[in-house]
Amino acid sequence: MEKITLEAHKKMVGSTDAVFSFRGIIDIDLVDHVLASTHAKLETFEANPGIRRKVYLVLVECLQNLCKQVECLNHDDSHSGEYDKSAASFIIKTDAKGYYIATANFVANDKVESLSNWLNEINCYTREELRSVYNKILTNKSYSKQGGAGLGFVDILLKTNNKLEFTFEFVDDNYSFFSINVCVEK
Amino acid sequence: MTIIHFLVLMYVLKNKKIIMDRLIIEATKKTPSVDLDNSTGILNISGMSCSENAMGFFTPIFEWLSHYVANPQEETVMNFNLKYYNTSSAKCILDILDKLLVLNEEGKILNVNWYYDESDDEMLESGENYSTILDFPFNLLPV
């Protein structure tokens, strides 16, 4: 096994402002551990309870969404090719201006267009329009019983008042690499 | 039912106690404490509700409510005192309230108390939003 060099470490963590970073196979147990750990850390270094709550809730939505997207992959062929498609990355950073949550994972190519369209659509909405969409999804009887990324992303936009920054990178005929950044201002 | 649904249900069943007509579920790091008492008509849900599979957690609560609304007290008090809830739980909270509104339609007294931390404007806004969606007045109570 290769050693983690300082350069690789810097690439993974970036700088000293990282609260938490991870790259590897993700599951709900790991997400629970990260949420509990970050909750405890926020209690010690974020004095504003409103910001603490907001960061924690946005992180819950981001990581649970990440986990669902990985679960949705077809695991039969997710290990083929150069990358293990079950792997994901996320990093939580902070500076004087705010908290930054970045997540990245593989998604099936046939999901890219609808997800991209949805994110572009809700990114353009005003707060009132977002609230209206949120309520519409919430009261929709056919809404997924396990929740859904649709409501999660709308909720993140309502909580942060910042646009979602996202990209899709083509990987191969079956998969793309989806990365999304969220900012919670202090 | 998926394996995850099944495991969550097993976990909930392991951590809940049904005493007569009372449903009690102890809180965990990501699920709220629940105390639904048929004998008093006082229903309490409080704490964190951030399970990725909220439906799995809330299923016993929906089952209990289905029985309760068929034979309720004259007055029912629903207390929500949540610190956090995720979007997966948001739908379940609405479903609970939706079930309880039947009581009001049948001439029983229903009081919904929505507690929120004084510094938590979003939890206040959430209570107001549920109240608007359901067209039913809530008691919005700072703690």
mmCIF file of C-alpha atoms in Angstrom:
data_model
loop_
_atom_site.group_PDB
_atom_site.id
_atom_site.type_symbol
_atom_site.label_atom_id
_atom_site.label_comp_id
_atom_site.label_asym_id
_atom_site.label_seq_id
_atom_site.Cartn_x
_atom_site.Cartn_y
_atom_site.Cartn_z
ATOM 1 C CA MET A 1 0.000 0.000 0.000
ATOM 2 C CA GLU A 2 1.237 3.489 -0.863
ATOM 3 C CA LYS A 3 2.131 5.866 1.937
ATOM 4 C CA ILE A 4 0.171 9.081 2.212
ATOM 5 C CA THR A 5 2.644 11.755 1.201
ATOM 6 C CA LEU A 6 2.489 15.305 2.479
ATOM 7 C CA GLU A 7 1.299 16.375 -0.971
ATOM 8 C CA ALA A 8 -1.511 13.805 -0.972
ATOM 9 C CA HIS A 9 -2.414 14.840 2.567
ATOM 10 C CA LYS A 10 -2.577 18.494 1.501
ATOM 11 C CA LYS A 11 -4.775 17.570 -1.440
ATOM 12 C CA MET A 12 -7.150 15.651 0.803
ATOM 13 C CA VAL A 13 -7.358 18.104 3.665
ATOM 14 C CA GLY A 14 -6.402 21.349 1.934
ATOM 15 C CA SER A 15 -5.420 23.500 4.858
ATOM 16 C CA THR A 16 -5.692 23.771 8.592
ATOM 17 C CA ASP A 17 -9.234 25.111 8.420
ATOM 18 C CA ALA A 18 -10.676 21.634 7.760
ATOM 19 C CA VAL A 19 -13.121 20.493 10.430
ATOM 20 C CA PHE A 20 -13.512 17.042 8.910
ATOM 21 C CA SER A 21 -12.522 15.396 5.665
ATOM 22 C CA PHE A 22 -13.152 11.943 4.285
ATOM 23 C CA ARG A 23 -12.514 9.961 1.147
ATOM 24 C CA GLY A 24 -13.582 6.335 0.794
ATOM 25 C CA ILE A 25 -16.528 3.980 1.004
ATOM 26 C CA ILE A 26 -19.394 5.746 2.673
ATOM 27 C CA ASP A 27 -22.329 4.265 4.582
ATOM 28 C CA ILE A 28 -24.890 5.495 7.066
ATOM 29 C CA ASP A 29 -22.825 4.392 10.099
ATOM 30 C CA LEU A 30 -19.980 6.611 8.946
ATOM 31 C CA VAL A 31 -22.393 9.490 8.306
ATOM 32 C CA ASP A 32 -23.831 9.083 11.825
ATOM 33 C CA HIS A 33 -20.328 9.131 13.273
ATOM 34 C CA VAL A 34 -19.375 12.279 11.344
ATOM 35 C CA LEU A 35 -22.601 14.035 12.321
ATOM 36 C CA ALA A 36 -22.121 13.214 16.018
ATOM 37 C CA SER A 37 -18.467 14.267 15.891
ATOM 38 C CA THR A 38 -19.168 17.515 14.030
ATOM 39 C CA HIS A 39 -22.060 18.320 16.366
ATOM 40 C CA ALA A 40 -19.696 18.010 19.330
ATOM 41 C CA LYS A 41 -17.004 20.100 17.593
ATOM 42 C CA LEU A 42 -19.481 22.836 16.701
ATOM 43 C CA GLU A 43 -20.492 23.067 20.356
ATOM 44 C CA THR A 44 -16.912 23.979 21.232
ATOM 45 C CA PHE A 45 -15.855 26.338 18.442
ATOM 46 C CA GLU A 46 -19.055 28.002 17.217
ATOM 47 C CA ALA A 47 -20.495 30.406 19.774
ATOM 48 C CA ASN A 48 -23.586 31.365 17.800
ATOM 49 C CA PRO A 49 -26.299 28.733 18.429
ATOM 50 C CA GLY A 50 -28.183 29.784 15.270
ATOM 51 C CA ILE A 51 -25.136 29.116 13.078
ATOM 52 C CA ARG A 52 -24.457 25.843 14.912
ATOM 53 C CA ARG A 53 -27.972 24.612 14.186
ATOM 54 C CA LYS A 54 -27.831 25.728 10.559
ATOM 55 C CA VAL A 55 -24.446 24.110 9.864
ATOM 56 C CA TYR A 56 -25.504 20.888 11.529
ATOM 57 C CA LEU A 57 -28.811 20.634 9.656
ATOM 58 C CA VAL A 58 -27.242 21.476 6.292
ATOM 59 C CA LEU A 59 -24.581 18.849 6.974
ATOM 60 C CA VAL A 60 -27.293 16.280 7.814
ATOM 61 C CA GLU A 61 -28.985 16.913 4.472
ATOM 62 C CA CYS A 62 -25.713 16.918 2.501
ATOM 63 C CA LEU A 63 -24.344 13.687 3.980
ATOM 64 C CA GLN A 64 -27.614 11.748 4.037
ATOM 65 C CA ASN A 65 -28.151 12.777 0.433
ATOM 66 C CA LEU A 66 -24.618 11.665 -0.427
ATOM 67 C CA CYS A 67 -25.282 8.298 1.194
ATOM 68 C CA LYS A 68 -28.581 7.832 -0.676
ATOM 69 C CA GLN A 69 -26.956 8.638 -4.008
ATOM 70 C CA VAL A 70 -24.215 6.087 -3.409
ATOM 71 C CA GLU A 71 -26.838 3.500 -2.380
ATOM 72 C CA CYS A 72 -28.725 4.193 -5.618
ATOM 73 C CA LEU A 73 -25.770 3.106 -7.752
ATOM 74 C CA ASN A 74 -25.901 -0.234 -9.417
ATOM 75 C CA HIS A 75 -23.447 -2.100 -7.214
ATOM 76 C CA ASP A 76 -23.099 -4.959 -9.666
ATOM 77 C CA ASP A 77 -20.848 -2.988 -11.930
ATOM 78 C CA SER A 78 -19.872 -0.079 -9.679
ATOM 79 C CA HIS A 79 -16.424 -1.597 -9.109
ATOM 80 C CA SER A 80 -15.582 -1.789 -12.784
ATOM 81 C CA GLY A 81 -13.229 0.661 -14.468
ATOM 82 C CA GLU A 82 -10.622 2.910 -12.932
ATOM 83 C CA TYR A 83 -12.639 3.975 -9.888
ATOM 84 C CA ASP A 84 -14.702 2.296 -7.184
ATOM 85 C CA LYS A 85 -18.024 4.055 -7.802
ATOM 86 C CA SER A 86 -19.163 3.362 -4.215
ATOM 87 C CA ALA A 87 -16.489 5.713 -2.948
ATOM 88 C CA ALA A 88 -17.308 9.311 -2.087
ATOM 89 C CA SER A 89 -15.567 12.343 -0.623
ATOM 90 C CA PHE A 90 -16.605 15.161 1.597
ATOM 91 C CA ILE A 91 -14.910 17.970 3.433
ATOM 92 C CA ILE A 92 -16.145 20.464 5.976
ATOM 93 C CA LYS A 93 -14.125 23.659 6.365
ATOM 94 C CA THR A 94 -14.513 26.916 8.161
ATOM 95 C CA ASP A 95 -12.973 30.389 8.058
ATOM 96 C CA ALA A 96 -13.912 33.806 9.404
ATOM 97 C CA LYS A 97 -16.727 34.181 6.870
ATOM 98 C CA GLY A 98 -18.515 30.864 7.129
ATOM 99 C CA TYR A 99 -18.659 27.092 6.916
ATOM 100 C CA TYR A 100 -18.152 25.251 3.652
ATOM 101 C CA ILE A 101 -19.396 21.750 2.933
ATOM 102 C CA ALA A 102 -18.245 20.002 -0.229
ATOM 103 C CA THR A 103 -19.395 16.521 -1.215
ATOM 104 C CA ALA A 104 -18.575 14.437 -4.263
ATOM 105 C CA ASN A 105 -19.769 11.076 -5.535
ATOM 106 C CA PHE A 106 -20.391 9.054 -8.660
ATOM 107 C CA VAL A 107 -23.859 9.148 -10.220
ATOM 108 C CA ALA A 108 -25.305 7.125 -13.059
ATOM 109 C CA ASN A 109 -25.254 9.055 -16.328
ATOM 110 C CA ASP A 110 -28.991 8.609 -16.817
ATOM 111 C CA LYS A 111 -29.565 10.641 -13.621
ATOM 112 C CA VAL A 112 -27.314 13.558 -14.587
ATOM 113 C CA GLU A 113 -29.716 15.527 -16.760
ATOM 114 C CA SER A 114 -32.658 15.460 -14.360
ATOM 115 C CA LEU A 115 -30.490 16.259 -11.328
ATOM 116 C CA SER A 116 -28.697 19.058 -13.153
ATOM 117 C CA ASN A 117 -31.980 20.547 -14.393
ATOM 118 C CA TRP A 118 -33.487 20.369 -10.910
ATOM 119 C CA LEU A 119 -30.500 22.080 -9.270
ATOM 120 C CA ASN A 120 -30.404 24.800 -11.939
ATOM 121 C CA GLU A 121 -34.139 25.350 -11.528
ATOM 122 C CA ILE A 122 -34.177 25.713 -7.744
ATOM 123 C CA ASN A 123 -30.985 27.836 -7.808
ATOM 124 C CA CYS A 124 -33.001 30.508 -9.677
ATOM 125 C CA TYR A 125 -35.918 30.597 -7.238
ATOM 126 C CA THR A 126 -36.584 33.420 -4.807
ATOM 127 C CA ARG A 127 -37.065 32.556 -1.139
ATOM 128 C CA GLU A 128 -40.855 32.706 -1.554
ATOM 129 C CA GLU A 129 -40.709 30.394 -4.557
ATOM 130 C CA LEU A 130 -38.464 27.984 -2.643
ATOM 131 C CA ARG A 131 -40.903 27.924 0.267
ATOM 132 C CA SER A 132 -43.734 27.238 -2.162
ATOM 133 C CA VAL A 133 -41.810 24.369 -3.823
ATOM 134 C CA TYR A 134 -40.861 22.997 -0.396
ATOM 135 C CA ASN A 135 -44.513 22.903 0.658
ATOM 136 C CA LYS A 136 -45.565 21.405 -2.651
ATOM 137 C CA ILE A 137 -43.085 18.526 -2.295
ATOM 138 C CA LEU A 138 -43.954 18.109 1.394
ATOM 139 C CA THR A 139 -47.676 17.783 0.749
ATOM 140 C CA ASN A 140 -47.258 15.580 -2.315
ATOM 141 C CA LYS A 141 -48.728 12.194 -1.417
ATOM 142 C CA SER A 142 -46.459 10.409 -3.879
ATOM 143 C CA TYR A 143 -43.371 11.883 -2.221
ATOM 144 C CA SER A 144 -40.737 9.233 -1.508
ATOM 145 C CA LYS A 145 -41.331 7.640 1.870
ATOM 146 C CA GLN A 146 -37.617 7.782 2.606
ATOM 147 C CA GLY A 147 -37.510 11.506 2.034
ATOM 148 C CA GLY A 148 -35.756 12.649 -1.072
ATOM 149 C CA ALA A 149 -32.939 14.700 -2.461
ATOM 150 C CA GLY A 150 -35.473 17.058 -4.034
ATOM 151 C CA LEU A 151 -36.681 18.340 -0.683
ATOM 152 C CA GLY A 152 -33.170 18.155 0.786
ATOM 153 C CA PHE A 153 -31.648 20.540 -1.749
ATOM 154 C CA VAL A 154 -34.580 22.973 -1.425
ATOM 155 C CA ASP A 155 -34.161 22.890 2.343
ATOM 156 C CA ILE A 156 -30.422 23.608 2.008
ATOM 157 C CA LEU A 157 -31.160 26.630 -0.205
ATOM 158 C CA LEU A 158 -33.754 27.908 2.273
ATOM 159 C CA LYS A 159 -31.329 27.530 5.171
ATOM 160 C CA THR A 160 -28.246 29.009 3.513
ATOM 161 C CA ASN A 161 -29.643 31.706 1.198
ATOM 162 C CA ASN A 162 -26.701 30.840 -1.077
ATOM 163 C CA LYS A 163 -26.692 29.233 -4.510
ATOM 164 C CA LEU A 164 -25.574 25.623 -4.784
ATOM 165 C CA GLU A 165 -22.329 25.307 -6.755
ATOM 166 C CA PHE A 166 -22.174 22.012 -8.584
ATOM 167 C CA THR A 167 -20.447 20.235 -11.457
ATOM 168 C CA PHE A 168 -20.773 16.917 -13.286
ATOM 169 C CA GLU A 169 -17.601 15.390 -14.724
ATOM 170 C CA PHE A 170 -17.974 12.668 -17.327
ATOM 171 C CA VAL A 171 -16.167 9.499 -16.171
ATOM 172 C CA ASP A 172 -17.212 6.746 -18.573
ATOM 173 C CA ASP A 173 -20.242 5.467 -20.471
ATOM 174 C CA ASN A 174 -22.085 4.679 -17.218
ATOM 175 C CA TYR A 175 -20.996 7.199 -14.624
ATOM 176 C CA SER A 176 -20.286 10.848 -13.961
ATOM 177 C CA PHE A 177 -18.635 12.484 -10.973
ATOM 178 C CA PHE A 178 -20.968 14.871 -9.176
ATOM 179 C CA SER A 179 -19.571 17.478 -6.805
ATOM 180 C CA ILE A 180 -21.498 20.124 -4.925
ATOM 181 C CA ASN A 181 -20.463 22.938 -2.588
ATOM 182 C CA VAL A 182 -22.614 24.577 0.034
ATOM 183 C CA CYS A 183 -21.766 27.640 2.093
ATOM 184 C CA VAL A 184 -23.302 28.644 5.429
ATOM 185 C CA GLU A 185 -22.311 32.214 6.164
ATOM 186 C CA LYS A 186 -21.488 33.253 9.722
ATOM 187 C CA MET B 1 -39.892 -3.650 2.897
ATOM 188 C CA THR B 2 -36.158 -3.157 2.340
ATOM 189 C CA ILE B 3 -33.521 -4.542 4.684
ATOM 190 C CA ILE B 4 -32.939 -1.014 6.019
ATOM 191 C CA HIS B 5 -36.654 -0.561 6.754
ATOM 192 C CA PHE B 6 -36.674 -3.924 8.521
ATOM 193 C CA LEU B 7 -33.578 -3.169 10.626
ATOM 194 C CA VAL B 8 -34.898 0.260 11.652
ATOM 195 C CA LEU B 9 -38.234 -1.282 12.606
ATOM 196 C CA MET B 10 -36.450 -3.938 14.677
ATOM 197 C CA TYR B 11 -34.391 -1.211 16.362
ATOM 198 C CA VAL B 12 -37.497 0.824 17.162
ATOM 199 C CA LEU B 13 -39.313 -2.212 18.496
ATOM 200 C CA LYS B 14 -36.333 -3.013 20.709
ATOM 201 C CA ASN B 15 -36.263 0.509 22.166
ATOM 202 C CA LYS B 16 -39.966 1.093 22.682
ATOM 203 C CA LYS B 17 -42.215 0.068 25.509
ATOM 204 C CA ILE B 18 -45.916 -0.228 25.158
ATOM 205 C CA ILE B 19 -47.541 0.115 28.548
ATOM 206 C CA MET B 20 -51.265 -0.494 28.157
ATOM 207 C CA ASP B 21 -52.337 2.127 25.647
ATOM 208 C CA ARG B 22 -49.225 4.185 25.995
ATOM 209 C CA LEU B 23 -46.412 4.281 23.473
ATOM 210 C CA ILE B 24 -43.025 5.288 24.837
ATOM 211 C CA ILE B 25 -39.891 5.408 22.717
ATOM 212 C CA GLU B 26 -36.627 6.491 24.275
ATOM 213 C CA ALA B 27 -34.583 9.135 22.515
ATOM 214 C CA THR B 28 -31.387 8.295 20.683
ATOM 215 C CA LYS B 29 -28.751 10.603 19.195
ATOM 216 C CA LYS B 30 -30.826 10.946 16.042
ATOM 217 C CA THR B 31 -34.392 10.061 17.001
ATOM 218 C CA PRO B 32 -36.745 11.893 19.374
ATOM 219 C CA SER B 33 -38.297 10.717 22.608
ATOM 220 C CA VAL B 34 -41.933 9.810 22.204
ATOM 221 C CA ASP B 35 -44.637 9.512 24.848
ATOM 222 C CA LEU B 36 -48.173 9.036 23.544
ATOM 223 C CA ASP B 37 -50.637 8.496 26.381
ATOM 224 C CA ASN B 38 -54.105 7.316 25.518
ATOM 225 C CA SER B 39 -55.372 7.764 29.088
ATOM 226 C CA THR B 40 -54.635 11.520 29.192
ATOM 227 C CA GLY B 41 -54.699 12.432 25.504
ATOM 228 C CA ILE B 42 -51.316 14.101 25.924
ATOM 229 C CA LEU B 43 -48.861 13.288 23.137
ATOM 230 C CA ASN B 44 -45.220 14.345 23.368
ATOM 231 C CA ILE B 45 -42.485 14.212 20.740
ATOM 232 C CA SER B 46 -39.229 15.937 21.649
ATOM 233 C CA GLY B 47 -35.539 16.090 20.859
ATOM 234 C CA MET B 48 -33.666 15.346 17.628
ATOM 235 C CA SER B 49 -35.324 13.814 14.601
ATOM 236 C CA CYS B 50 -32.578 13.329 12.049
ATOM 237 C CA SER B 51 -32.849 9.680 11.040
ATOM 238 C CA GLU B 52 -32.118 9.057 7.357
ATOM 239 C CA ASN B 53 -35.118 6.741 7.371
ATOM 240 C CA ALA B 54 -37.665 8.688 9.382
ATOM 241 C CA MET B 55 -40.547 6.636 7.991
ATOM 242 C CA GLY B 56 -39.094 3.522 9.643
ATOM 243 C CA PHE B 57 -38.925 5.319 12.982
ATOM 244 C CA PHE B 58 -42.376 6.924 12.769
ATOM 245 C CA THR B 59 -44.278 3.835 11.578
ATOM 246 C CA PRO B 60 -45.177 2.633 15.138
ATOM 247 C CA ILE B 61 -46.334 6.187 15.916
ATOM 248 C CA PHE B 62 -48.649 6.210 12.882
ATOM 249 C CA GLU B 63 -50.023 2.826 13.925
ATOM 250 C CA TRP B 64 -50.662 4.063 17.472
ATOM 251 C CA LEU B 65 -52.349 7.224 16.150
ATOM 252 C CA SER B 66 -54.626 5.223 13.858
ATOM 253 C CA HIS B 67 -55.931 3.372 16.922
ATOM 254 C CA TYR B 68 -56.106 6.518 19.048
ATOM 255 C CA VAL B 69 -58.163 8.632 16.635
ATOM 256 C CA ALA B 70 -60.708 5.821 16.451
ATOM 257 C CA ASN B 71 -61.326 6.144 20.206
ATOM 258 C CA PRO B 72 -59.830 9.443 21.412
ATOM 259 C CA GLN B 73 -60.103 11.550 24.568
ATOM 260 C CA GLU B 74 -62.419 14.580 24.468
ATOM 261 C CA GLU B 75 -59.303 16.774 24.437
ATOM 262 C CA THR B 76 -55.974 15.924 22.833
ATOM 263 C CA VAL B 77 -52.772 17.892 23.307
ATOM 264 C CA MET B 78 -49.962 17.335 20.809
ATOM 265 C CA ASN B 79 -46.654 18.737 22.051
ATOM 266 C CA PHE B 80 -43.771 19.059 19.599
ATOM 267 C CA ASN B 81 -40.551 20.158 21.258
ATOM 268 C CA LEU B 82 -37.956 19.459 18.594
ATOM 269 C CA LYS B 83 -34.385 20.676 18.617
ATOM 270 C CA TYR B 84 -33.628 19.580 15.055
ATOM 271 C CA TYR B 85 -35.446 17.698 12.351
ATOM 272 C CA ASN B 86 -34.334 16.715 8.861
ATOM 273 C CA THR B 87 -36.361 16.701 5.631
ATOM 274 C CA SER B 88 -37.013 12.981 5.973
ATOM 275 C CA SER B 89 -38.777 13.730 9.294
ATOM 276 C CA ALA B 90 -40.553 16.829 7.955
ATOM 277 C CA LYS B 91 -42.991 14.715 5.959
ATOM 278 C CA CYS B 92 -43.665 12.424 8.936
ATOM 279 C CA ILE B 93 -44.420 15.399 11.206
ATOM 280 C CA LEU B 94 -46.949 16.609 8.646
ATOM 281 C CA ASP B 95 -48.500 13.137 8.469
ATOM 282 C CA ILE B 96 -48.883 13.018 12.268
ATOM 283 C CA LEU B 97 -50.635 16.378 12.287
ATOM 284 C CA ASP B 98 -52.759 15.348 9.332
ATOM 285 C CA LYS B 99 -53.974 12.277 11.223
ATOM 286 C CA LEU B 100 -54.765 14.311 14.343
ATOM 287 C CA LEU B 101 -56.803 16.894 12.436
ATOM 288 C CA VAL B 102 -59.498 14.248 12.054
ATOM 289 C CA LEU B 103 -60.215 14.831 15.759
ATOM 290 C CA ASN B 104 -60.973 18.482 15.132
ATOM 291 C CA GLU B 105 -63.234 17.592 12.222
ATOM 292 C CA GLU B 106 -65.144 15.230 14.519
ATOM 293 C CA GLY B 107 -65.795 17.920 17.137
ATOM 294 C CA LYS B 108 -63.098 16.912 19.621
ATOM 295 C CA ILE B 109 -60.686 19.462 21.072
ATOM 296 C CA LEU B 110 -57.201 19.405 19.563
ATOM 297 C CA ASN B 111 -54.390 21.636 20.799
ATOM 298 C CA VAL B 112 -51.063 21.646 18.994
ATOM 299 C CA ASN B 113 -48.225 23.126 21.020
ATOM 300 C CA TRP B 114 -45.132 23.857 18.957
ATOM 301 C CA TYR B 115 -42.211 24.636 21.265
ATOM 302 C CA TYR B 116 -39.116 26.348 19.914
ATOM 303 C CA ASP B 117 -35.883 27.731 21.282
ATOM 304 C CA GLU B 118 -36.186 31.513 21.563
ATOM 305 C CA SER B 119 -33.082 31.943 19.421
ATOM 306 C CA ASP B 120 -34.316 29.500 16.761
ATOM 307 C CA ASP B 121 -36.244 31.562 14.224
ATOM 308 C CA GLU B 122 -36.318 28.670 11.775
ATOM 309 C CA MET B 123 -38.095 26.352 14.203
ATOM 310 C CA LEU B 124 -40.650 29.112 14.807
ATOM 311 C CA GLU B 125 -41.021 29.547 11.037
ATOM 312 C CA SER B 126 -41.462 25.778 10.652
ATOM 313 C CA GLY B 127 -44.323 25.782 13.151
ATOM 314 C CA GLU B 128 -45.946 28.689 11.348
ATOM 315 C CA ASN B 129 -45.496 26.891 8.038
ATOM 316 C CA TYR B 130 -47.147 23.666 9.243
ATOM 317 C CA SER B 131 -49.974 25.710 10.701
ATOM 318 C CA THR B 132 -50.470 27.463 7.347
ATOM 319 C CA ILE B 133 -50.291 24.240 5.300
ATOM 320 C CA LEU B 134 -52.892 22.565 7.526
ATOM 321 C CA ASP B 135 -54.984 25.703 8.017
ATOM 322 C CA PHE B 136 -55.074 24.972 11.737
ATOM 323 C CA PRO B 137 -53.873 27.304 14.543
ATOM 324 C CA PHE B 138 -50.855 26.210 16.588
ATOM 325 C CA ASN B 139 -49.732 27.500 19.965
ATOM 326 C CA LEU B 140 -46.203 28.684 19.162
ATOM 327 C CA LEU B 141 -44.376 28.613 22.471
ATOM 328 C CA PRO B 142 -40.801 29.844 23.066
ATOM 329 C CA VAL B 143 -38.764 27.920 25.629
#
